Each structure stands twice: as C-alpha cells, then as structure tokens.
Amino acid sequence: MTIRKFVAGDRVQKRSGGPIMIVQKYCLRQHVFGGNSHSGHDVECVWYENGRRESAIFDQRTLSKVSIFPPSSHVYNNIGNIGKPRVST
C-alpha cells in the first residue's frame, strides 16, 4: 500500500523548482501507448501561468510540500503561540 504524502488543497512544488501548485487529487495516469496505471503515487496539480490555469500529473515523490508562510515571516513564528496568553515585559 502506498502512503499518500498530500491531500487536496496542499501547496506543492517540484523538487527541481518551478511554480507553486495546488494538489487536486490522486489519480490514474494514462500512458501514451494506451491503458491506465495506478501506482498510488500520481497526483494531479493545478497552477496559474500568465493568467491561464494549467494542470498536470506528477509522481508524488518528485514533489515537496510548500509552507504558505516562509519561516522568517511574523505569522509563521507566531503560529506556536496561538491560544497562549501574551506576556508583557
């Protein structure tokens, strides 16, 4: 059984770079010579380029999850403090 690394709505990027994409679903991959295969690793992703919606299927092992907020951002650094009382100094 294949472990799925992503869920619909996750933001991902190819490990080699490229646009940030949104995972739509896991799917069957159609082969050029006909027929389908379901390795359990194939993910349909969408992104926008020059105002056009693009989509493609990628092997999940070629993708990395992308944080919405970069680690240096104020929001990212305060996520761990949600629900904790503020202490003034």
Coordinates of N, CA and C in Angstrom, one line a residue:
M1 N 0.8 -1.2 0.0 CA 0.0 0.0 0.0 C 0.9 1.3 0.0
T2 N 0.5 2.2 -0.8 CA 1.3 3.4 -0.9 C 0.8 4.5 0.1
I3 N 1.7 5.1 0.7 CA 1.4 6.2 1.7 C 1.3 7.5 0.9
R4 N 0.1 8.1 1.0 CA -0.1 9.4 0.4 C 0.5 10.5 1.2
K5 N 1.3 11.3 0.6 CA 2.0 12.4 1.3 C 1.2 13.7 1.3
F6 N 0.2 13.8 0.4 CA -0.5 15.1 0.3 C -2.0 14.8 0.4
V7 N -2.7 15.9 0.6 CA -4.2 15.9 0.5 C -4.6 17.1 -0.4
A8 N -5.8 17.0 -0.9 CA -6.3 18.0 -1.8 C -6.2 19.4 -1.1
G9 N -5.7 20.4 -1.8 CA -5.5 21.7 -1.3 C -4.1 22.0 -0.8
D10 N -3.3 21.0 -0.7 CA -1.9 21.2 -0.3 C -1.2 22.0 -1.4
R11 N -0.3 22.9 -0.9 CA 0.6 23.6 -1.9 C 1.9 22.8 -2.0
V12 N 2.3 22.6 -3.2 CA 3.5 21.8 -3.5 C 4.3 22.4 -4.6
Q13 N 5.5 22.0 -4.7 CA 6.4 22.4 -5.8 C 7.3 21.3 -6.2
K14 N 7.7 21.2 -7.4 CA 8.6 20.1 -7.9 C 9.9 20.4 -7.1
R15 N 10.6 19.3 -6.7 CA 11.8 19.4 -6.0 C 12.9 20.1 -6.9
S16 N 12.7 20.0 -8.2 CA 13.7 20.7 -9.1 C 13.3 22.2 -9.3
G17 N 12.2 22.6 -8.7 CA 11.8 24.0 -8.9 C 10.6 24.2 -9.7
G18 N 10.2 25.4 -10.0 CA 9.0 25.6 -10.8 C 7.9 26.3 -10.0
P19 N 6.7 26.4 -10.6 CA 5.7 27.2 -9.9 C 5.1 26.4 -8.7
I20 N 4.6 27.2 -7.8 CA 3.9 26.6 -6.6 C 2.5 26.1 -7.2
M21 N 2.2 24.9 -6.9 CA 0.9 24.2 -7.4 C 0.0 23.8 -6.3
I22 N -1.2 23.6 -6.6 CA -2.2 23.1 -5.6 C -2.6 21.7 -6.0
V23 N -2.5 20.8 -5.0 CA -2.9 19.4 -5.2 C -4.4 19.3 -5.4
Q24 N -4.9 18.7 -6.5 CA -6.3 18.4 -6.7 C -6.7 17.1 -6.2
K25 N -6.0 16.0 -6.6 CA -6.4 14.7 -6.2 C -5.3 13.7 -6.6
Y26 N -5.4 12.5 -6.1 CA -4.6 11.4 -6.6 C -5.4 10.8 -7.7
C27 N -4.7 10.2 -8.7 CA -5.4 9.8 -9.9 C -4.7 8.7 -10.7
L28 N -5.4 8.2 -11.7 CA -4.8 7.3 -12.6 C -3.9 8.1 -13.6
R29 N -2.8 7.5 -14.1 CA -2.0 8.1 -15.1 C -2.2 7.3 -16.4
Q30 N -2.6 8.1 -17.5 CA -2.8 7.4 -18.8 C -1.4 7.4 -19.5
H31 N -1.2 6.3 -20.1 CA 0.1 6.1 -20.8 C -0.1 6.4 -22.3
V32 N 1.0 6.9 -22.9 CA 1.0 7.2 -24.3 C 0.5 6.1 -25.2
F33 N 0.9 4.9 -24.9 CA 0.6 3.7 -25.7 C -0.8 3.1 -25.3
G34 N -1.5 3.8 -24.5 CA -2.9 3.3 -24.1 C -2.8 2.6 -22.7
G35 N -4.0 2.6 -22.1 CA -4.1 2.0 -20.8 C -3.8 2.9 -19.7
N36 N -4.2 2.5 -18.5 CA -4.0 3.3 -17.3 C -3.2 2.6 -16.3
S37 N -2.5 3.3 -15.4 CA -1.8 2.6 -14.3 C -2.2 3.4 -13.1
H38 N -2.2 2.7 -12.0 CA -2.5 3.4 -10.7 C -1.4 2.9 -9.7
S39 N -0.3 3.7 -9.7 CA 0.8 3.3 -8.8 C 0.5 3.8 -7.4
G40 N -0.5 4.7 -7.2 CA -0.8 5.3 -5.9 C 0.0 6.5 -5.7
H41 N 1.0 6.8 -6.6 CA 1.9 7.9 -6.4 C 1.5 9.1 -7.2
D42 N 0.6 9.0 -8.1 CA 0.3 10.0 -9.1 C -0.7 11.1 -8.6
V43 N -0.3 12.3 -8.7 CA -1.1 13.5 -8.1 C -1.4 14.5 -9.2
E44 N -2.6 14.9 -9.3 CA -3.0 15.9 -10.3 C -2.8 17.3 -9.5
C45 N -2.1 18.2 -10.2 CA -1.9 19.5 -9.6 C -2.3 20.6 -10.6
V46 N -2.7 21.7 -10.0 CA -3.0 22.9 -10.9 C -2.2 24.1 -10.4
W47 N -2.0 25.0 -11.4 CA -1.3 26.3 -11.1 C -1.7 27.2 -12.2
Y48 N -1.3 28.5 -12.0 CA -1.7 29.5 -13.0 C -0.4 30.1 -13.5
E49 N -0.4 30.2 -14.9 CA 0.8 30.8 -15.6 C 0.3 31.8 -16.6
N50 N 0.7 33.0 -16.5 CA 0.3 34.0 -17.5 C -1.3 34.1 -17.6
G51 N -1.9 34.0 -16.4 CA -3.4 34.1 -16.3 C -4.1 32.9 -16.8
R52 N -3.4 31.8 -17.2 CA -4.1 30.6 -17.6 C -4.0 29.5 -16.6
R53 N -5.0 28.8 -16.4 CA -5.0 27.6 -15.5 C -4.3 26.5 -16.2
E54 N -3.3 25.9 -15.6 CA -2.6 24.8 -16.1 C -2.8 23.6 -15.2
S55 N -2.7 22.4 -15.7 CA -2.7 21.2 -14.8 C -1.8 20.1 -15.4
A56 N -1.4 19.2 -14.5 CA -0.5 18.1 -15.0 C -0.5 17.1 -13.8
I57 N -0.1 15.9 -14.2 CA 0.0 14.8 -13.2 C 1.5 14.6 -12.9
F58 N 1.8 14.5 -11.6 CA 3.2 14.3 -11.2 C 3.3 13.1 -10.2
D59 N 4.4 12.4 -10.2 CA 4.6 11.4 -9.2 C 4.9 12.1 -7.9
Q60 N 4.2 11.8 -6.8 CA 4.3 12.5 -5.5 C 5.7 12.5 -5.0
R61 N 6.5 11.6 -5.4 CA 7.9 11.5 -4.9 C 8.8 12.6 -5.5
T62 N 8.3 13.3 -6.6 CA 9.0 14.4 -7.2 C 8.6 15.8 -6.6
L63 N 7.7 15.8 -5.7 CA 7.1 17.0 -5.1 C 7.5 17.2 -3.6
S64 N 7.5 18.5 -3.2 CA 7.7 18.8 -1.8 C 6.6 19.7 -1.4
K65 N 6.1 19.6 -0.2 CA 5.1 20.5 0.3 C 5.7 21.9 0.6
V66 N 4.9 22.9 0.3 CA 5.4 24.3 0.5 C 4.6 24.9 1.6
S67 N 5.3 25.6 2.5 CA 4.6 26.4 3.5 C 4.0 27.6 2.9
I68 N 2.8 28.0 3.4 CA 2.2 29.2 3.0 C 3.0 30.4 3.4
F69 N 3.6 30.3 4.6 CA 4.3 31.4 5.2 C 5.8 31.0 5.2
P70 N 6.7 31.8 4.7 CA 8.1 31.4 4.9 C 8.5 31.4 6.3
P71 N 9.5 30.6 6.7 CA 9.9 30.5 8.1 C 10.3 31.8 8.8
S72 N 10.7 32.8 8.0 CA 11.2 34.1 8.6 C 10.0 35.1 8.8
S73 N 8.8 34.7 8.4 CA 7.6 35.6 8.5 C 7.1 35.7 9.9
H74 N 6.5 36.8 10.2 CA 6.0 37.1 11.6 C 4.8 36.0 11.8
V75 N 4.0 35.8 10.9 CA 2.9 34.8 11.0 C 3.4 33.4 11.4
Y76 N 4.4 33.0 10.6 CA 4.9 31.6 10.8 C 5.5 31.5 12.3
N77 N 6.2 32.5 12.7 CA 6.9 32.5 14.0 C 5.9 32.5 15.2
N78 N 4.7 33.0 14.9 CA 3.7 33.2 16.0 C 2.7 32.1 16.0
I79 N 2.7 31.1 15.0 CA 1.7 30.1 15.0 C 1.8 29.2 16.3
G80 N 3.0 29.0 16.8 CA 3.1 28.2 18.0 C 2.5 28.9 19.2
N81 N 2.3 30.2 19.1 CA 1.8 31.0 20.2 C 0.3 31.2 20.2
I82 N -0.4 30.6 19.3 CA -1.9 30.7 19.2 C -2.5 30.1 20.4
G83 N -3.4 30.8 21.1 CA -4.1 30.4 22.2 C -3.3 30.6 23.5
K84 N -2.1 31.0 23.5 CA -1.3 31.3 24.7 C -1.4 32.7 25.0
P85 N -1.5 33.0 26.3 CA -1.7 34.4 26.8 C -0.4 35.2 26.5
R86 N -0.5 36.4 26.1 CA 0.6 37.3 25.9 C 1.2 37.8 27.2
V87 N 2.5 37.8 27.3 CA 3.1 38.3 28.5 C 3.9 39.5 28.1
S88 N 3.5 40.6 28.8 CA 4.2 41.9 28.5 C 5.4 42.0 29.4
T89 N 6.4 42.7 28.9 CA 7.6 42.8 29.6 C 7.9 44.3 30.0

